[in-house]
Coordinates of C-alpha atoms and ligand atoms in Angstrom, one line a residue:
X1 CA 0.0 0.0 0.0
X2 CA 1.3 3.5 -0.8
X3 CA 0.0 6.4 1.3
X4 CA 0.4 9.9 -0.1
X5 CA 0.6 12.8 2.4
X6 CA 0.0 15.4 3.5
X7 CA -3.8 14.8 3.7
X8 CA -6.8 15.3 5.9
X9 CA -9.9 13.3 6.7
X10 CA -13.6 14.3 6.4
X11 CA -17.0 12.7 6.4
X12 CA -18.7 9.9 8.4
X13 CA -18.0 6.2 8.7
X14 CA -18.9 3.0 10.5
X15 CA -16.1 0.7 11.8
X16 CA -16.6 -3.1 11.8
X17 CA -17.8 -5.0 14.8
X18 CA -15.7 -5.2 17.9
X19 CA -13.1 -7.9 17.7
X20 CA -13.0 -8.7 21.5
X21 CA -16.8 -8.9 21.7
X22 CA -17.1 -11.0 18.6
X23 CA -14.7 -13.6 19.8
X24 CA -16.5 -13.9 23.1
X25 CA -20.0 -14.0 21.7
X26 CA -19.0 -16.8 19.2
X27 CA -17.4 -18.8 22.1
X28 CA -20.2 -18.4 24.6
X29 CA -22.9 -19.1 21.9
X30 CA -21.0 -22.3 21.0
X31 CA -21.5 -23.6 24.6
X32 CA -25.0 -22.2 25.3
X33 CA -28.3 -24.1 24.8
X34 CA -30.1 -22.9 21.7
X35 CA -29.5 -20.6 18.7
X36 CA -27.7 -17.3 19.1
X37 CA -28.1 -14.8 16.3
X38 CA -25.2 -12.3 16.0
X39 CA -25.6 -9.0 14.1
X40 CA -22.5 -6.9 13.3
X41 CA -20.0 -9.8 13.9
X42 CA -16.5 -8.6 13.2
X43 CA -15.2 -9.0 9.7
X44 CA -11.7 -9.6 11.2
X45 CA -9.7 -12.7 10.1
X46 CA -9.1 -13.4 13.9
X47 CA -12.8 -13.7 14.6
X48 CA -13.4 -15.9 11.6
X49 CA -10.6 -18.1 13.0
X50 CA -12.7 -18.5 16.1
X51 CA -15.8 -19.4 14.1
X52 CA -13.7 -22.0 12.1
X53 CA -12.6 -23.5 15.4
X54 CA -16.1 -23.9 16.9
X55 CA -17.2 -25.5 13.6
X56 CA -14.4 -28.0 13.8
X57 CA -15.7 -28.8 17.3
X58 CA -19.1 -29.9 15.8
X59 CA -21.0 -26.7 16.3
X60 CA -23.1 -25.3 13.5
X61 CA -22.2 -21.7 12.8
X62 CA -23.9 -20.3 9.6
X63 CA -23.9 -17.0 7.8
X64 CA -27.4 -16.0 7.1
X65 CA -28.2 -12.5 5.6
X66 CA -25.2 -10.9 7.0
X67 CA -25.8 -12.4 10.5
X68 CA -24.1 -15.3 12.1
X69 CA -26.2 -18.0 13.7
X70 CA -24.6 -20.4 16.2
X71 CA -26.4 -23.5 17.4
X72 CA -25.1 -24.5 20.7
X73 CA -25.8 -27.8 22.6
X74 CA -24.9 -26.7 26.1
X75 CA -21.7 -26.6 28.1
X76 CA -20.3 -30.0 27.0
X77 CA -21.8 -30.0 23.5
X78 CA -18.5 -30.1 21.5
X79 CA -18.0 -33.2 19.4
X80 CA -15.1 -34.6 17.4
X81 CA -15.0 -37.8 15.3
X82 CA -11.2 -37.9 15.2
X83 CA -9.0 -36.9 18.2
X84 CA -7.0 -34.9 18.8
X85 CA -9.2 -32.5 17.0
X86 CA -6.9 -30.1 15.2
X87 CA -7.7 -26.4 15.6
X88 CA -5.9 -23.5 13.8
X89 CA -6.2 -20.0 15.2
X90 CA -4.1 -18.1 12.6
X91 CA -2.7 -14.9 14.2
X92 CA -5.3 -14.8 17.0
X93 CA -4.0 -14.8 20.6
X94 CA -7.6 -14.2 21.9
X95 CA -8.8 -17.5 20.2
X96 CA -6.1 -19.8 21.6
X97 CA -6.1 -18.3 25.1
X98 CA -9.8 -17.9 25.7
X99 CA -11.0 -21.0 23.8
X100 CA -8.3 -22.9 25.8
X101 CA -10.5 -22.3 28.9
X102 CA -13.5 -24.0 27.2
X103 CA -11.5 -26.9 25.7
X104 CA -10.1 -27.6 29.2
X105 CA -13.6 -28.5 30.3
X106 CA -14.6 -30.7 27.4
X107 CA -14.3 -34.5 27.3
X108 CA -12.0 -34.4 24.3
X109 CA -8.4 -33.9 23.3
X110 CA -7.6 -31.0 21.0
X111 CA -4.4 -29.7 19.4
X112 CA -4.4 -25.9 19.0
X113 CA -1.9 -24.3 16.7
X114 CA -1.4 -20.9 14.9
X115 CA 0.9 -18.9 12.7
X116 CA 4.6 -18.1 13.4
X117 CA 3.7 -15.2 15.6
X118 CA 1.3 -17.3 17.8
X119 CA 4.0 -19.9 18.1
X120 CA 6.3 -17.3 19.7
X121 CA 3.7 -15.9 22.2
X122 CA 3.7 -17.0 25.8
X123 CA 1.0 -19.6 26.8
X124 CA 2.3 -20.3 30.3
X125 CA -0.2 -17.7 31.5
X126 CA -3.1 -20.0 30.6
X127 CA -1.4 -23.4 31.0
X128 CA -0.7 -22.6 34.7
X129 CA -4.3 -21.9 35.8
X130 CA -5.8 -24.6 33.6
X131 CA -3.4 -27.2 34.9
X132 CA -4.3 -26.2 38.5
X133 CA -7.9 -26.7 37.6
X134 CA -7.1 -30.3 36.4
X135 CA -6.6 -30.1 32.6
X136 CA -3.5 -31.7 31.1
X137 CA -1.8 -29.4 28.6
X138 CA 1.4 -30.1 26.7
X139 CA 3.1 -27.4 24.6
X140 CA 6.1 -27.2 22.3
X141 CA 9.2 -26.6 24.4
X142 CA 7.0 -26.4 27.5
X143 CA 4.4 -23.7 27.0
X144 CA 4.4 -22.6 23.4
X145 CA 1.9 -23.5 20.6
X146 CA 0.9 -26.0 19.4
X147 CA -0.8 -26.9 22.6
X148 CA -2.4 -30.3 23.2
X149 CA -5.2 -29.8 25.6
X150 CA -6.7 -32.9 27.3
X151 CA -10.0 -31.8 28.8
X152 CA -11.2 -33.2 32.1
X153 CA -13.5 -32.7 35.0
X154 CA -12.3 -29.4 36.4
X155 CA -12.0 -28.1 40.0
X156 CA -12.6 -24.5 41.1
X157 CA -9.5 -22.5 42.0
X158 CA -8.8 -19.1 43.5
X159 CA -6.5 -17.6 40.9
X160 CA -4.4 -14.5 41.2
X161 CA -3.2 -13.5 37.8
X162 CA 0.3 -11.9 37.6
X163 CA -0.6 -10.0 34.4
X164 CA -3.6 -7.6 33.8
X165 CA -4.7 -9.7 30.8
X166 CA -8.3 -9.9 29.7
X167 CA -7.4 -13.1 27.8
X168 CA -6.1 -14.8 30.9
X169 CA -9.0 -13.6 33.0
X170 CA -11.5 -14.8 30.4
X171 CA -9.8 -18.1 30.0
X172 CA -10.1 -18.9 33.7
X173 CA -13.7 -17.6 33.9
X174 CA -14.7 -19.7 30.9
X175 CA -13.0 -22.8 32.5
X176 CA -14.8 -21.9 35.7
X177 CA -18.2 -22.6 34.0
X178 CA -17.1 -26.3 33.9
X179 CA -15.6 -26.5 37.4
X180 CA -17.3 -27.8 40.5
X181 CA -17.8 -24.9 42.9
X182 CA -16.8 -21.3 42.7
X183 CA -13.8 -20.1 40.8
X184 CA -12.3 -16.7 41.6
X185 CA -9.9 -14.7 39.5
X186 CA -8.1 -11.6 40.8
X187 CA -6.2 -9.3 38.4
X188 CA -3.5 -6.8 39.3
X189 CA -5.3 -4.0 37.4
X190 CA -8.6 -3.9 35.6
X191 CA -8.4 -5.2 32.0
X192 CA -11.4 -5.0 29.5
X193 CA -14.5 -6.5 31.1
X194 CA -16.5 -7.8 28.1
X195 CA -16.4 -11.4 29.3
X196 CA -17.9 -10.5 32.7
X197 CA -20.7 -8.5 31.1
X198 CA -21.4 -11.1 28.4
X199 CA -21.4 -14.1 30.8
X200 CA -24.1 -12.3 32.7
X201 CA -26.0 -11.7 29.5
X202 CA -25.9 -15.5 28.7
X203 CA -27.2 -16.3 32.2
X204 CA -24.0 -17.4 34.0
X205 CA -23.8 -16.9 37.8
X206 CA -21.1 -14.3 38.2
X207 CA -20.3 -11.8 40.9
X208 CA -18.0 -8.8 40.4
X209 CA -15.9 -7.2 43.1
X210 CA -14.7 -4.3 41.1
X211 CA -13.4 -1.6 43.4
X212 CA -10.5 0.9 43.2
X213 CA -7.9 -1.7 44.3
X214 CA -9.7 -5.0 44.0
X215 CA -10.7 -6.6 40.7
X216 CA -12.0 -9.9 41.6
X217 CA -14.6 -12.0 39.8
X218 CA -16.4 -15.2 41.1
X219 CA -18.1 -17.6 38.8
X220 CA -20.2 -20.6 39.8
X221 CA -19.6 -23.8 37.8
X222 CA -22.3 -26.0 36.3
X223 CA -24.8 -23.4 35.2
X224 CA -25.9 -23.8 31.6
X225 CA -26.0 -20.8 29.4
X226 CA -28.9 -19.7 27.3
X227 CA -28.7 -18.4 23.7
X228 CA -29.3 -14.6 23.1
X229 CA -29.8 -12.3 20.1
X230 CA -26.6 -10.3 20.2
X231 CA -25.8 -7.0 18.4
X232 CA -22.0 -6.3 18.3
X233 CA -21.1 -2.6 18.4
X234 CA -18.3 -1.0 16.3
X235 CA -14.7 -1.6 17.5
X236 CA -13.2 1.4 19.4
X237 CA -9.7 0.1 18.8
X238 CA -10.3 0.2 15.0
X239 CA -12.0 3.7 15.4
X240 CA -8.8 4.8 17.2
X241 CA -6.9 5.1 13.9
X242 CA -9.5 7.4 12.5
X243 CA -9.8 9.4 15.7
X244 CA -6.1 10.0 15.7
X245 CA -6.1 11.0 12.0
X246 CA -9.0 13.5 12.5
X247 CA -7.2 15.0 15.5
X248 CA -3.7 15.4 14.1
X249 CA -4.4 16.2 10.4
X250 CA -5.2 19.9 10.0
X251 CA -8.7 20.8 8.7
X252 CA -10.2 17.4 9.5
X253 CA -13.7 16.7 10.7
X254 CA -15.1 13.2 11.1
X255 CA -18.0 11.3 12.6
X256 CA -17.7 7.6 13.6
X257 CA -21.1 6.0 14.3
X258 CA -22.1 3.1 16.6
X259 CA -18.8 2.6 18.5
X260 CA -18.4 0.6 21.7
X261 CA -17.6 3.0 24.6
X262 CA -17.0 0.5 27.4
X263 CA -14.9 2.5 29.9
X264 CA -12.4 -0.3 30.1
X265 CA -11.6 0.4 26.5
X266 CA -11.7 4.2 26.1
X267 CA -8.5 5.4 27.8
X268 CA -7.2 6.4 24.3
X269 CA -10.1 8.9 24.0
X270 CA -9.3 10.3 27.5
X271 CA -5.6 10.7 26.7
X272 CA -6.4 12.5 23.5
X273 CA -8.7 14.8 25.3
X274 CA -6.1 15.5 28.1
X275 CA -3.8 16.6 25.2
X276 CA -6.5 19.0 24.0
X277 CA -8.4 17.0 21.4
X278 CA -12.1 17.7 20.6
X279 CA -13.9 14.4 20.7
X280 CA -17.6 14.6 21.4
X281 CA -19.7 11.6 22.3
X282 CA -23.3 11.6 21.0
X283 CA -26.4 9.4 21.1
X284 CA -24.9 7.2 23.9
X285 CA -27.1 4.2 24.7
X286 CA -26.5 0.8 26.4
X287 CA -27.0 -2.6 24.9
X288 CA -26.1 -6.0 26.5
X289 CA -24.6 -3.9 29.4
X290 CA -22.2 -2.3 26.9
X291 CA -22.3 1.5 26.2
X292 CA -22.4 2.5 22.5
X293 CA -22.3 6.0 20.9
X294 CA -21.2 8.1 18.0
X295 CA -18.0 10.1 18.1
X296 CA -17.4 13.5 16.5
X297 CA -13.8 14.6 16.1
X298 CA -12.2 17.7 14.6
X299 CA -8.6 18.6 14.4
X300 CA -6.6 20.4 17.1
X301 CA -3.0 21.2 17.9
X302 CA -2.2 18.9 20.8
X303 CA -0.1 19.9 23.8
X304 CA 1.3 18.2 26.8
X305 CA 1.7 20.1 30.1
X306 CA 5.1 21.3 31.2
X307 CA 7.3 18.3 32.0
X308 CA 5.3 16.1 29.5
X309 CA 2.6 13.5 29.9
X310 CA 3.7 10.2 31.4
X311 CA 1.3 7.3 31.0
X312 CA 2.0 4.3 33.3
X313 CA 0.4 1.9 35.8
X314 CA -3.2 1.0 35.7
X315 CA -4.1 3.0 32.6
X316 CA -1.9 0.8 30.4
X317 CA -4.1 -2.3 30.1
X318 CA -7.0 0.0 29.1
X319 CA -4.9 1.5 26.3
X320 CA -2.7 -1.5 25.3
X321 CA -3.9 -1.9 21.7
X322 CA -3.9 1.8 21.0
X323 CA -0.2 2.4 21.9
X324 CA 1.2 2.1 18.4
X325 CA -1.2 4.8 17.1
X326 CA -0.6 6.8 20.3
X327 CA 3.1 6.9 19.4
X328 CA 2.3 8.4 16.0
X329 CA 0.0 11.0 17.7
X330 CA 2.9 11.7 20.1
X331 CA 5.1 12.9 17.2
X332 CA 2.6 15.7 16.7
X333 CA 2.1 16.8 20.3
X334 CA 3.8 20.0 21.4
X335 CA 5.9 18.6 24.3
X336 CA 6.8 15.2 25.5
X337 CA 4.7 12.0 25.7
X338 CA 6.1 9.0 27.6
X339 CA 4.7 5.5 27.9
X340 CA 5.9 3.2 30.7
X341 CA 4.9 -0.1 32.3
X342 CA 4.0 -1.4 28.9
X343 CA 6.4 -4.5 28.7
X344 CA 3.4 -6.5 27.4
X345 CA 3.9 -4.7 24.1
X346 CA 7.0 -6.7 23.4
X347 CA 5.0 -10.0 23.3
X348 CA 2.0 -8.8 21.1
X349 CA 1.7 -9.8 17.4
X350 CA 5.1 -8.2 17.0
X351 CA 7.5 -6.6 19.5
X352 CA 5.5 -3.4 19.3
X353 CA 8.1 -1.2 21.1
X354 CA 10.7 -2.2 18.5
X355 CA 8.4 -2.1 15.4
X356 CA 7.0 1.3 16.4
X357 CA 10.5 2.8 17.1
X358 CA 11.9 1.4 13.8
X359 CA 8.9 2.8 11.8
X360 CA 9.2 6.3 13.3
X361 CA 12.9 6.3 12.5
X362 CA 12.2 5.1 9.0
X363 CA 10.1 8.2 8.5
X364 CA 12.9 10.5 9.8
X365 CA 11.3 10.9 13.3
X366 CA 12.9 10.6 16.7
X367 CA 11.9 8.3 19.5
X368 CA 13.5 7.1 22.7
X369 CA 13.1 3.4 23.4
X370 CA 12.9 1.8 26.9
X371 CA 12.6 -1.7 28.0
X372 CA 9.0 -1.1 29.0
X373 CA 7.9 1.8 26.7
X374 CA 9.1 4.8 24.8
X375 CA 9.1 8.7 24.7
X376 CA 8.5 11.0 21.8
X377 CA 8.7 14.8 21.7
X378 CA 6.9 16.8 19.1
X379 CA 5.9 18.3 16.9
X380 CA 8.0 16.5 14.4
X381 CA 7.8 16.7 10.6
X382 CA 7.8 13.1 9.3
X383 CA 9.0 12.3 5.9
X384 CA 7.7 9.5 3.7
X385 CA 9.4 6.1 4.2
X386 CA 9.3 2.4 3.9
X387 CA 7.5 0.6 6.7
X388 CA 8.0 -3.1 7.6
X389 CA 4.9 -4.2 9.3
X390 CA 6.4 -7.5 10.7
X391 CA 2.9 -9.0 10.0
X392 CA 1.4 -6.9 12.7
X393 CA -2.0 -5.4 11.8
X394 CA -1.8 -2.5 14.2
X395 CA 1.6 -1.4 13.0
X396 CA 0.3 -1.4 9.4
X397 CA -2.6 0.8 10.3
X398 CA -0.7 3.1 12.7
X399 CA 1.9 3.9 10.0
X400 CA -0.7 4.4 7.3
X401 CA -2.0 7.3 9.5
X402 CA 1.7 8.5 9.9
X403 CA 1.9 8.4 6.1
X404 CA -1.0 10.9 5.9
X405 CA 1.1 13.3 8.1
X406 CA 4.2 13.0 6.0
X407 CA 5.4 15.1 3.2
X408 CA 5.9 12.5 0.4
X409 CA 4.9 8.9 0.0
X410 CA 5.0 6.1 2.5
X411 CA 5.2 2.5 1.5
X412 CA 3.6 -0.1 3.9
X413 CA 5.2 -3.4 3.2
X414 CA 3.0 -6.4 4.1
X415 CA 0.0 -4.1 4.4
X416 CA -2.5 -7.0 4.0
X417 CA -2.1 -8.0 7.6
X418 CA -4.6 -5.2 8.5
X419 CA -7.3 -7.8 7.7
X420 CA -6.4 -9.5 11.0
X421 CA -8.6 -7.0 12.7
X422 CA -9.9 -4.5 10.0
X423 CA -10.2 -5.8 6.4
X424 CA -12.0 -2.6 5.3
X425 CA -9.3 -0.3 6.7
X426 CA -7.6 1.0 3.5
X427 CA -10.9 1.3 1.6
X428 CA -12.4 3.5 4.4
X429 CA -9.1 5.5 4.7
X430 CA -9.2 6.1 1.0
X431 CA -12.8 7.3 1.1
X432 CA -12.3 9.8 4.0
X433 CA -9.0 11.1 2.6
X434 CA -10.4 11.5 -1.0
X435 CA -7.9 9.0 -2.5
X436 CA -4.6 9.3 -0.5
X437 CA -4.3 5.5 -0.4
X438 CA -3.0 3.6 -3.5
X439 CA -2.9 -0.2 -3.6
X440 CA 0.1 -1.8 -5.4
X441 CA -0.8 -5.1 -6.7
Ligands
S3P1 C1 -7.8 -8.8 24.3 C2 -7.0 -8.5 25.3 C3 -5.7 -7.9 25.2 C4 -5.6 -7.2 23.8 C5 -6.0 -8.1 22.7 C6 -7.5 -8.5 22.9 C7 -9.1 -9.4 24.6 O1 -4.7 -8.9 25.3 O2 -4.2 -6.8 23.6 O3 -5.9 -7.4 21.5 O4 -10.0 -9.4 23.7 O5 -9.3 -9.9 25.7 P1 -4.0 -9.4 26.7 O6 -5.1 -10.1 27.4 O7 -2.9 -10.3 26.3 O8 -3.6 -8.1 27.4

């Protein structure tokens, strides 16, 4: 993909269905009793990998008039003629980690594999709690994919997760559905809470203990789930690229409709506002316990207070997927922006601290790299450059926005990986920029 800058964005758009919510609704529908109809299911390749996995587990998941219908047979309704049943998650960490919790409670053996990036990502974080619950899991060189998961009768545990990871929390809560007794999960800082909200929507017995310093969840095993009609809202992490563009590209004005505004996902909006952005929320409603609304954004010169803005601690899990695009925004802020406590970035789809720093430098920008984050001081004039995405969708999209800021042309090598979360990205970007995106075949 070639991006021609400088440009601006105008108009209105819808972003595709939320990736985190789509994974969860597909998984919970697959173990509920009855037929769940899902509208607005994510177009992302990751979420389609989850659908493929549940189909291989004997669950009917059909595409009917743009909606997905999943016919579940209850908690232990998965079936496989040949075992181990081989599942392939592609690039999707959410699929392997969260579905792992369900597979641990089934009476079958599965082997879960993914692409080269998945094979590098740590799985000990789910292998440990699931083993404590009674599942037998064998990985390559210990705890790497492919994972062979031998499901079993599970016992409830009281688990204190070392990482604020929604995937780990969800994995243990999903496994808790199959355990005898009450499973508790405590996380060191609050991560996105879609699983907790959705488990309640499907009728699970779940209690939340969400206070300032305690994020603990209790789930009772053995309760069957009931199918629901679910409407998936737009993905705020996909919207973030367009919010950033509308804020930092002069003379921009954009509306993004129907976006999920769950407060465990919106720190990026708050950070932009702290830096002076104008982002208005309109028509906010609640569906399935999730807030949804429209966003109206217009451009502003951003500024950090004297001494700079330092983002660290509890805000990081709430911002984690938006950090690559935040780094691009940082190059346009008058003053310094520093991100710390974000070591998790090193074990995402790519080492995002390294890929972000390399990309900014390739565009003639400056960035200071730390073991757990980075700092940028702006405003900087970026030049066009050649960006290696390392197969990471959020790097491809973040640097496409950087390309719109640059004087000259930016080449995104391996741009196709955007389909992992947002297949319509370049087409939408081309529409709102009036043609600044050129596809090289
Ligand atoms: C996700 C949780 C986060 C996030 C990922 C999606 C989820 O990962 O980065 O893109 O849907 O639960 P971690 O749980 O590894 O922090």
